Amino acid sequence: QVRLQQWGAGLLKPSETLSLTCIVHGGSLSPHYWSWIRQPPGKGLEWIGESSHDGITNYNPSLKSRVSISVDTSKNQLSLKLNSLTAADTAVYYCARGLLSDYQYHFDCWGQGTLVTVSS
Amino acid sequence: DIQMTQSPSSLSASVGDRVTITCRASQSIGTFLNWYQQKPGQAPKLLIYVASTLQSGVPSRFSGSGSGTDFTLTISSLQPEDFATYYCQQSYTSRMYTFGQGTKLEMK
Protein backbone atom coordinates (compact mmCIF):
# COMPACT_ATOMS: atom_id res chain seq x y z
CA GLN A 1 0.00 0.00 0.00
CA VAL A 2 1.33 3.39 -0.98
CA ARG A 3 2.22 5.72 1.88
CA LEU A 4 3.51 9.28 1.64
CA GLN A 5 5.83 10.70 4.27
CA GLN A 6 6.77 14.35 4.23
CA TRP A 7 9.13 16.62 6.11
CA GLY A 8 10.62 20.10 6.15
CA ALA A 9 11.21 23.22 8.22
CA GLY A 10 8.17 24.33 10.18
CA LEU A 11 9.06 27.91 11.19
CA LEU A 12 10.29 30.42 8.67
CA LYS A 13 10.68 34.18 8.49
CA PRO A 14 9.10 36.50 5.95
CA SER A 15 10.99 36.59 2.64
CA GLU A 16 12.54 33.16 3.27
CA THR A 17 12.02 30.05 1.12
CA LEU A 18 9.87 27.09 2.12
CA SER A 19 11.36 23.70 1.29
CA LEU A 20 9.44 20.45 1.79
CA THR A 21 10.13 16.88 0.69
CA CYS A 22 7.76 13.94 0.31
CA ILE A 23 8.89 10.32 -0.09
CA VAL A 24 6.72 7.62 -1.61
CA HIS A 25 6.77 4.29 0.20
CA GLY A 26 5.33 1.10 -1.31
CA GLY A 27 4.99 2.40 -4.84
CA SER A 28 6.63 4.23 -7.69
CA LEU A 29 6.42 7.81 -8.85
CA SER A 30 5.57 6.46 -12.29
CA PRO A 31 3.13 6.88 -13.99
CA HIS A 32 1.36 9.33 -11.72
CA TYR A 33 1.13 13.07 -11.13
CA TRP A 34 2.15 14.29 -7.68
CA SER A 35 0.65 17.41 -6.15
CA TRP A 36 1.19 19.79 -3.28
CA ILE A 37 -1.90 21.17 -1.58
CA ARG A 38 -2.08 23.57 1.33
CA GLN A 39 -4.60 24.52 4.01
CA PRO A 40 -4.33 27.72 6.08
CA PRO A 41 -5.37 27.25 9.71
CA GLY A 42 -9.14 26.87 9.95
CA LYS A 43 -9.61 27.31 6.20
CA GLY A 44 -10.10 25.26 3.05
CA LEU A 45 -7.80 23.48 0.63
CA GLU A 46 -5.76 25.16 -2.10
CA TRP A 47 -3.99 23.26 -4.87
CA ILE A 48 -0.43 24.57 -5.30
CA GLY A 49 0.83 22.57 -8.25
CA GLU A 50 2.04 19.21 -9.49
CA SER A 51 4.76 17.29 -11.22
CA SER A 52 4.52 14.20 -13.36
CA HIS A 53 6.88 11.32 -12.67
CA ASP A 54 9.06 12.57 -15.51
CA GLY A 55 9.16 16.18 -14.40
CA ILE A 56 6.35 17.92 -16.28
CA THR A 57 5.05 20.61 -13.95
CA ASN A 58 1.88 22.66 -13.63
CA TYR A 59 1.23 25.40 -11.10
CA ASN A 60 -1.65 27.36 -9.68
CA PRO A 61 -1.45 30.72 -11.49
CA SER A 62 -1.81 32.55 -8.18
CA LEU A 63 1.48 31.03 -6.96
CA LYS A 64 3.30 30.31 -10.19
CA SER A 65 5.88 33.08 -9.85
CA ARG A 66 7.05 31.79 -6.46
CA VAL A 67 6.75 28.00 -6.61
CA SER A 68 8.85 25.13 -7.89
CA ILE A 69 8.01 21.42 -7.73
CA SER A 70 10.45 18.70 -8.69
CA VAL A 71 10.79 14.92 -8.52
CA ASP A 72 13.75 12.62 -7.93
CA THR A 73 12.89 9.19 -9.27
CA SER A 74 16.09 7.66 -7.90
CA LYS A 75 14.91 8.51 -4.39
CA ASN A 76 11.16 8.19 -5.04
CA GLN A 77 10.74 11.73 -3.74
CA LEU A 78 9.06 14.97 -4.70
CA SER A 79 9.92 18.42 -3.43
CA LEU A 80 8.27 21.80 -3.03
CA LYS A 81 9.95 25.17 -2.89
CA LEU A 82 8.02 28.39 -2.30
CA ASN A 83 9.95 31.63 -2.09
CA SER A 84 9.30 35.18 -0.86
CA LEU A 85 7.18 33.92 2.00
CA THR A 86 4.67 36.09 3.84
CA ALA A 87 2.36 35.40 6.75
CA ALA A 88 -0.34 34.48 4.21
CA ASP A 89 1.68 31.36 3.36
CA THR A 90 1.20 29.98 6.86
CA ALA A 91 -0.58 26.67 6.34
CA VAL A 92 -0.46 22.92 6.58
CA TYR A 93 1.14 21.64 3.40
CA TYR A 94 0.25 18.21 1.99
CA CYS A 95 1.74 16.09 -0.76
CA ALA A 96 -0.76 13.91 -2.61
CA ARG A 97 -0.91 11.43 -5.48
CA GLY A 98 -3.09 12.23 -8.45
CA LEU A 99 -4.61 9.01 -9.73
CA LEU A 100 -6.13 8.87 -13.20
CA SER A 101 -9.51 7.18 -13.58
CA ASP A 102 -12.04 7.66 -16.36
CA TYR A 103 -9.91 10.47 -17.78
CA GLN A 104 -9.95 12.49 -14.58
CA TYR A 105 -7.64 12.85 -11.63
CA HIS A 106 -8.44 12.46 -7.98
CA PHE A 107 -6.15 12.59 -4.94
CA ASP A 108 -6.24 9.10 -3.50
CA CYS A 109 -3.24 9.14 -1.21
CA TRP A 110 -2.00 12.00 1.01
CA GLY A 111 0.99 12.74 3.18
CA GLN A 112 0.49 13.45 6.86
CA GLY A 113 0.83 17.20 6.42
CA THR A 114 3.47 19.68 7.59
CA LEU A 115 2.55 22.88 9.40
CA VAL A 116 4.61 25.77 8.10
CA THR A 117 4.42 29.00 10.08
CA VAL A 118 5.79 32.24 8.65
CA SER A 119 6.55 34.74 11.39
CA SER A 120 9.23 37.27 12.21
CA ASP B 1 -11.01 29.45 -12.72
CA ILE B 2 -13.92 27.20 -11.94
CA GLN B 3 -15.42 28.12 -8.57
CA MET B 4 -16.89 25.41 -6.37
CA THR B 5 -19.55 26.40 -3.84
CA GLN B 6 -20.75 24.04 -1.14
CA SER B 7 -23.90 24.30 0.90
CA PRO B 8 -24.48 24.42 3.70
CA SER B 9 -21.20 25.62 5.21
CA SER B 10 -22.11 23.84 8.42
CA LEU B 11 -24.70 21.29 9.38
CA SER B 12 -25.90 19.82 12.66
CA ALA B 13 -27.27 16.29 12.61
CA SER B 14 -27.78 13.23 14.79
CA VAL B 15 -26.58 9.66 14.53
CA GLY B 16 -28.88 7.79 12.17
CA ASP B 17 -29.90 10.88 10.17
CA ARG B 18 -29.77 11.04 6.41
CA VAL B 19 -27.53 13.93 5.40
CA THR B 20 -27.06 15.62 2.04
CA ILE B 21 -24.33 18.10 1.13
CA THR B 22 -24.47 20.05 -2.12
CA CYS B 23 -21.66 21.27 -4.35
CA ARG B 24 -22.23 23.64 -7.26
CA ALA B 25 -19.71 24.43 -9.99
CA SER B 26 -19.53 27.83 -11.69
CA GLN B 27 -19.62 26.08 -15.07
CA SER B 28 -20.41 22.61 -16.32
CA ILE B 29 -17.80 20.04 -15.31
CA GLY B 30 -19.47 16.83 -16.45
CA THR B 31 -18.77 14.26 -13.75
CA PHE B 32 -15.26 15.53 -12.98
CA LEU B 33 -16.06 15.85 -9.29
CA ASN B 34 -14.53 14.26 -6.21
CA TRP B 35 -15.48 14.25 -2.52
CA TYR B 36 -13.15 14.15 0.49
CA GLN B 37 -13.63 13.79 4.23
CA GLN B 38 -11.29 15.52 6.67
CA LYS B 39 -11.15 15.03 10.42
CA PRO B 40 -9.32 17.47 12.73
CA GLY B 41 -5.55 17.07 12.57
CA GLN B 42 -5.73 14.61 9.67
CA ALA B 43 -5.16 14.73 5.94
CA PRO B 44 -8.22 14.63 3.69
CA LYS B 45 -9.46 11.18 2.70
CA LEU B 46 -10.94 10.39 -0.70
CA LEU B 47 -14.54 9.19 -0.48
CA ILE B 48 -15.97 9.41 -4.00
CA TYR B 49 -14.52 10.12 -7.43
CA VAL B 50 -16.00 10.73 -10.86
CA ALA B 51 -19.08 12.06 -9.03
CA SER B 52 -20.44 8.70 -7.93
CA THR B 53 -17.72 6.02 -7.69
CA LEU B 54 -17.08 4.90 -4.13
CA GLN B 55 -13.40 4.68 -3.21
CA SER B 56 -12.30 1.24 -2.06
CA GLY B 57 -12.85 0.76 1.66
CA VAL B 58 -15.38 3.57 2.04
CA PRO B 59 -18.66 2.46 3.66
CA SER B 60 -21.64 2.10 1.35
CA ARG B 61 -23.68 4.60 3.38
CA PHE B 62 -21.77 7.25 1.43
CA SER B 63 -22.98 7.99 -2.08
CA GLY B 64 -22.50 10.71 -4.65
CA SER B 65 -24.58 11.91 -7.55
CA GLY B 66 -24.88 14.70 -10.08
CA SER B 67 -23.40 15.98 -13.29
CA GLY B 68 -22.90 19.29 -15.02
CA THR B 69 -22.97 21.94 -12.31
CA ASP B 70 -24.86 20.35 -9.39
CA PHE B 71 -23.63 17.52 -7.22
CA THR B 72 -24.60 15.91 -3.93
CA LEU B 73 -22.91 13.80 -1.30
CA THR B 74 -25.33 11.75 0.77
CA ILE B 75 -24.74 9.85 3.98
CA SER B 76 -27.68 7.48 4.34
CA SER B 77 -27.43 6.84 8.08
CA LEU B 78 -24.99 9.02 9.95
CA GLN B 79 -22.48 7.23 12.18
CA PRO B 80 -20.41 8.79 15.01
CA GLU B 81 -17.23 8.59 12.95
CA ASP B 82 -18.80 10.62 10.12
CA PHE B 83 -18.68 13.94 11.97
CA ALA B 84 -16.03 15.77 9.98
CA THR B 85 -15.57 18.39 7.28
CA TYR B 86 -16.37 17.46 3.69
CA TYR B 87 -14.88 19.00 0.56
CA CYS B 88 -15.75 18.71 -3.09
CA GLN B 89 -13.06 19.15 -5.76
CA GLN B 90 -13.27 19.58 -9.51
CA SER B 91 -10.77 18.07 -11.93
CA TYR B 92 -12.41 19.28 -15.14
CA THR B 93 -9.82 21.96 -15.81
CA SER B 94 -6.84 19.82 -16.50
CA ARG B 95 -3.86 20.79 -14.42
CA MET B 96 -5.72 23.35 -12.30
CA TYR B 97 -7.82 21.88 -9.52
CA THR B 98 -10.13 23.73 -7.15
CA PHE B 99 -11.93 22.76 -3.97
CA GLY B 100 -15.16 23.86 -2.38
CA GLN B 101 -14.93 25.82 0.86
CA GLY B 102 -15.98 22.82 2.93
CA THR B 103 -19.04 21.70 4.89
CA LYS B 104 -18.56 21.05 8.59
CA LEU B 105 -20.84 18.28 9.85
CA GLU B 106 -21.40 18.56 13.59
CA MET B 107 -23.28 16.53 16.13
CA LYS B 108 -26.64 17.97 17.15
PDB file of C-alpha atoms in Angstrom, chain A:
ATOM      1  CA  GLN A   1       0.000   0.000   0.000  1.00  0.00           C
ATOM      2  CA  VAL A   2       1.332   3.394  -0.976  1.00  0.00           C
ATOM      3  CA  ARG A   3       2.224   5.719   1.876  1.00  0.00           C
ATOM      4  CA  LEU A   4       3.509   9.280   1.640  1.00  0.00           C
ATOM      5  CA  GLN A   5       5.827  10.699   4.273  1.00  0.00           C
ATOM      6  CA  GLN A   6       6.774  14.349   4.226  1.00  0.00           C
ATOM      7  CA  TRP A   7       9.133  16.617   6.110  1.00  0.00           C
ATOM      8  CA  GLY A   8      10.624  20.100   6.146  1.00  0.00           C
ATOM      9  CA  ALA A   9      11.209  23.216   8.222  1.00  0.00           C
ATOM     10  CA  GLY A  10       8.166  24.331  10.184  1.00  0.00           C
ATOM     11  CA  LEU A  11       9.058  27.906  11.194  1.00  0.00           C
ATOM     12  CA  LEU A  12      10.290  30.417   8.672  1.00  0.00           C
ATOM     13  CA  LYS A  13      10.683  34.179   8.488  1.00  0.00           C
ATOM     14  CA  PRO A  14       9.098  36.503   5.948  1.00  0.00           C
ATOM     15  CA  SER A  15      10.986  36.592   2.636  1.00  0.00           C
ATOM     16  CA  GLU A  16      12.538  33.157   3.273  1.00  0.00           C
ATOM     17  CA  THR A  17      12.017  30.051   1.120  1.00  0.00           C
ATOM     18  CA  LEU A  18       9.874  27.093   2.125  1.00  0.00           C
ATOM     19  CA  SER A  19      11.359  23.704   1.287  1.00  0.00           C
ATOM     20  CA  LEU A  20       9.436  20.455   1.790  1.00  0.00           C
ATOM     21  CA  THR A  21      10.131  16.878   0.685  1.00  0.00           C
ATOM     22  CA  CYS A  22       7.765  13.936   0.308  1.00  0.00           C
ATOM     23  CA  ILE A  23       8.894  10.320  -0.090  1.00  0.00           C
ATOM     24  CA  VAL A  24       6.720   7.617  -1.611  1.00  0.00           C
ATOM     25  CA  HIS A  25       6.766   4.291   0.200  1.00  0.00           C
ATOM     26  CA  GLY A  26       5.333   1.099  -1.310  1.00  0.00           C
ATOM     27  CA  GLY A  27       4.987   2.402  -4.843  1.00  0.00           C
ATOM     28  CA  SER A  28       6.625   4.234  -7.694  1.00  0.00           C
ATOM     29  CA  LEU A  29       6.417   7.810  -8.850  1.00  0.00           C
ATOM     30  CA  SER A  30       5.574   6.458 -12.292  1.00  0.00           C
ATOM     31  CA  PRO A  31       3.134   6.877 -13.989  1.00  0.00           C
ATOM     32  CA  HIS A  32       1.355   9.325 -11.716  1.00  0.00           C
ATOM     33  CA  TYR A  33       1.131  13.067 -11.133  1.00  0.00           C
ATOM     34  CA  TRP A  34       2.148  14.295  -7.684  1.00  0.00           C
ATOM     35  CA  SER A  35       0.645  17.412  -6.151  1.00  0.00           C
ATOM     36  CA  TRP A  36       1.191  19.788  -3.284  1.00  0.00           C
ATOM     37  CA  ILE A  37      -1.905  21.169  -1.577  1.00  0.00           C
ATOM     38  CA  ARG A  38      -2.083  23.575   1.333  1.00  0.00           C
ATOM     39  CA  GLN A  39      -4.601  24.521   4.013  1.00  0.00           C
ATOM     40  CA  PRO A  40      -4.330  27.722   6.083  1.00  0.00           C
ATOM     41  CA  PRO A  41      -5.370  27.253   9.715  1.00  0.00           C
ATOM     42  CA  GLY A  42      -9.140  26.873   9.950  1.00  0.00           C
ATOM     43  CA  LYS A  43      -9.608  27.311   6.201  1.00  0.00           C
ATOM     44  CA  GLY A  44     -10.104  25.255   3.055  1.00  0.00           C
ATOM     45  CA  LEU A  45      -7.803  23.478   0.626  1.00  0.00           C
ATOM     46  CA  GLU A  46      -5.759  25.159  -2.101  1.00  0.00           C
ATOM     47  CA  TRP A  47      -3.985  23.264  -4.870  1.00  0.00           C
ATOM     48  CA  ILE A  48      -0.431  24.574  -5.301  1.00  0.00           C
ATOM     49  CA  GLY A  49       0.827  22.575  -8.247  1.00  0.00           C
ATOM     50  CA  GLU A  50       2.037  19.212  -9.490  1.00  0.00           C
ATOM     51  CA  SER A  51       4.757  17.291 -11.223  1.00  0.00           C
ATOM     52  CA  SER A  52       4.520  14.203 -13.358  1.00  0.00           C
ATOM     53  CA  HIS A  53       6.881  11.323 -12.670  1.00  0.00           C
ATOM     54  CA  ASP A  54       9.058  12.573 -15.511  1.00  0.00           C
ATOM     55  CA  GLY A  55       9.163  16.184 -14.399  1.00  0.00           C
ATOM     56  CA  ILE A  56       6.345  17.924 -16.281  1.00  0.00           C
ATOM     57  CA  THR A  57       5.054  20.613 -13.950  1.00  0.00           C
ATOM     58  CA  ASN A  58       1.880  22.664 -13.628  1.00  0.00           C
ATOM     59  CA  TYR A  59       1.231  25.398 -11.099  1.00  0.00           C
ATOM     60  CA  ASN A  60      -1.654  27.363  -9.677  1.00  0.00           C
ATOM     61  CA  PRO A  61      -1.453  30.721 -11.494  1.00  0.00           C
ATOM     62  CA  SER A  62      -1.812  32.550  -8.180  1.00  0.00           C
ATOM     63  CA  LEU A  63       1.478  31.025  -6.958  1.00  0.00           C
ATOM     64  CA  LYS A  64       3.295  30.306 -10.186  1.00  0.00           C
ATOM     65  CA  SER A  65       5.876  33.077  -9.853  1.00  0.00           C
ATOM     66  CA  ARG A  66       7.053  31.793  -6.456  1.00  0.00           C
ATOM     67  CA  VAL A  67       6.754  27.998  -6.611  1.00  0.00           C
ATOM     68  CA  SER A  68       8.854  25.134  -7.893  1.00  0.00           C
ATOM     69  CA  ILE A  69       8.005  21.423  -7.734  1.00  0.00           C
ATOM     70  CA  SER A  70      10.449  18.704  -8.689  1.00  0.00           C
ATOM     71  CA  VAL A  71      10.785  14.917  -8.522  1.00  0.00           C
ATOM     72  CA  ASP A  72      13.745  12.625  -7.930  1.00  0.00           C
ATOM     73  CA  THR A  73      12.890   9.194  -9.271  1.00  0.00           C
ATOM     74  CA  SER A  74      16.090   7.656  -7.897  1.00  0.00           C
ATOM     75  CA  LYS A  75      14.911   8.514  -4.386  1.00  0.00           C
ATOM     76  CA  ASN A  76      11.155   8.193  -5.037  1.00  0.00           C
ATOM     77  CA  GLN A  77      10.743  11.727  -3.742  1.00  0.00           C
ATOM     78  CA  LEU A  78       9.064  14.970  -4.695  1.00  0.00           C
ATOM     79  CA  SER A  79       9.924  18.417  -3.427  1.00  0.00           C
ATOM     80  CA  LEU A  80       8.270  21.801  -3.033  1.00  0.00           C
ATOM     81  CA  LYS A  81       9.947  25.173  -2.891  1.00  0.00           C
ATOM     82  CA  LEU A  82       8.022  28.394  -2.302  1.00  0.00           C
ATOM     83  CA  ASN A  83       9.953  31.635  -2.094  1.00  0.00           C
ATOM     84  CA  SER A  84       9.304  35.181  -0.856  1.00  0.00           C
ATOM     85  CA  LEU A  85       7.178  33.916   2.001  1.00  0.00           C
ATOM     86  CA  THR A  86       4.667  36.087   3.840  1.00  0.00           C
ATOM     87  CA  ALA A  87       2.355  35.398   6.753  1.00  0.00           C
ATOM     88  CA  ALA A  88      -0.344  34.484   4.214  1.00  0.00           C
ATOM     89  CA  ASP A  89       1.683  31.363   3.359  1.00  0.00           C
ATOM     90  CA  THR A  90       1.205  29.978   6.863  1.00  0.00           C
ATOM     91  CA  ALA A  91      -0.583  26.674   6.336  1.00  0.00           C
ATOM     92  CA  VAL A  92      -0.465  22.915   6.582  1.00  0.00           C
ATOM     93  CA  TYR A  93       1.141  21.638   3.396  1.00  0.00           C
ATOM     94  CA  TYR A  94       0.248  18.207   1.989  1.00  0.00           C
ATOM     95  CA  CYS A  95       1.740  16.089  -0.758  1.00  0.00           C
ATOM     96  CA  ALA A  96      -0.761  13.908  -2.606  1.00  0.00           C
ATOM     97  CA  ARG A  97      -0.908  11.428  -5.480  1.00  0.00           C
ATOM     98  CA  GLY A  98      -3.095  12.235  -8.446  1.00  0.00           C
ATOM     99  CA  LEU A  99      -4.615   9.008  -9.727  1.00  0.00           C
ATOM    100  CA  LEU A 100      -6.127   8.872 -13.198  1.00  0.00           C
ATOM    101  CA  SER A 101      -9.508   7.177 -13.575  1.00  0.00           C
ATOM    102  CA  ASP A 102     -12.042   7.659 -16.359  1.00  0.00           C
ATOM    103  CA  TYR A 103      -9.912  10.472 -17.781  1.00  0.00           C
ATOM    104  CA  GLN A 104      -9.948  12.493 -14.582  1.00  0.00           C
ATOM    105  CA  TYR A 105      -7.640  12.846 -11.628  1.00  0.00           C
ATOM    106  CA  HIS A 106      -8.441  12.460  -7.980  1.00  0.00           C
ATOM    107  CA  PHE A 107      -6.153  12.593  -4.943  1.00  0.00           C
ATOM    108  CA  ASP A 108      -6.237   9.103  -3.497  1.00  0.00           C
ATOM    109  CA  CYS A 109      -3.237   9.142  -1.215  1.00  0.00           C
ATOM    110  CA  TRP A 110      -1.999  11.996   1.008  1.00  0.00           C
ATOM    111  CA  GLY A 111       0.991  12.745   3.184  1.00  0.00           C
ATOM    112  CA  GLN A 112       0.493  13.449   6.862  1.00  0.00           C
ATOM    113  CA  GLY A 113       0.835  17.199   6.423  1.00  0.00           C
ATOM    114  CA  THR A 114       3.466  19.682   7.587  1.00  0.00           C
ATOM    115  CA  LEU A 115       2.549  22.881   9.400  1.00  0.00           C
ATOM    116  CA  VAL A 116       4.614  25.774   8.101  1.00  0.00           C
ATOM    117  CA  THR A 117       4.418  29.004  10.079  1.00  0.00           C
ATOM    118  CA  VAL A 118       5.788  32.241   8.652  1.00  0.00           C
ATOM    119  CA  SER A 119       6.554  34.745  11.392  1.00  0.00           C
ATOM    120  CA  SER A 120       9.226  37.266  12.207  1.00  0.00           C
TER     121      SER A 120
END
